[in-house]
Amino acid sequence: MKFTIDEIKAEHQKVKSGADFPNYIKAIKDLGVANYVTYVSDGNAEYFDAENRSVSTRAKYETMDIAEDLNLKEFKSRLKLHQQGGTDYPTFCKDCAETGIKGWKMDLTHLTCTYFDNSGNDVLTEQVPS
């Protein structure tokens, strides 16, 4: 394993808003992260290298309930606000939970972020700005 959770955490601490996200992605990709999955309910994330070996974080905050019904229109609105620097990460996670987003999968090779709902269905895929 080329990277550690501590190295990833150090890079994540530099992120103050969605506007900082592209720099974070570049930094952890440079560490050797190929992809990762983040779970909104408690902030736990699992990071994978190119050989599919992984390390995970623990819960980052108290567990939140994820809304059963997906409200994709409202999620897209909150996501846009976050990406423009209008919300911090904890607020974005709360917005995800309230709109039915269970988590997201980041593919650092193709620079895509795919959000998924409670049933595990992919509901939105975006290109990550580089």
Short mmCIF file of C-alpha atoms in Angstrom, two decimals, residues 40-41 63-67 94 97-98 118:
data_model
loop_
_atom_site.label_atom_id
_atom_site.label_comp_id
_atom_site.label_asym_id
_atom_site.label_seq_id
_atom_site.Cartn_x
_atom_site.Cartn_y
_atom_site.Cartn_z
CA VAL A 40 -22.84 9.92 3.95
CA SER A 41 -24.47 8.26 6.97
CA THR A 63 -24.77 8.79 12.19
CA MET A 64 -27.34 10.61 10.04
CA ASP A 65 -30.41 9.00 8.56
CA ILE A 66 -30.54 9.01 4.78
CA ALA A 67 -33.92 10.06 3.35
CA LYS A 94 -26.28 16.86 5.65
CA ALA A 97 -28.66 12.80 3.62
CA GLU A 98 -31.75 15.01 3.38
CA ASN A 118 -30.16 4.08 -0.62
#
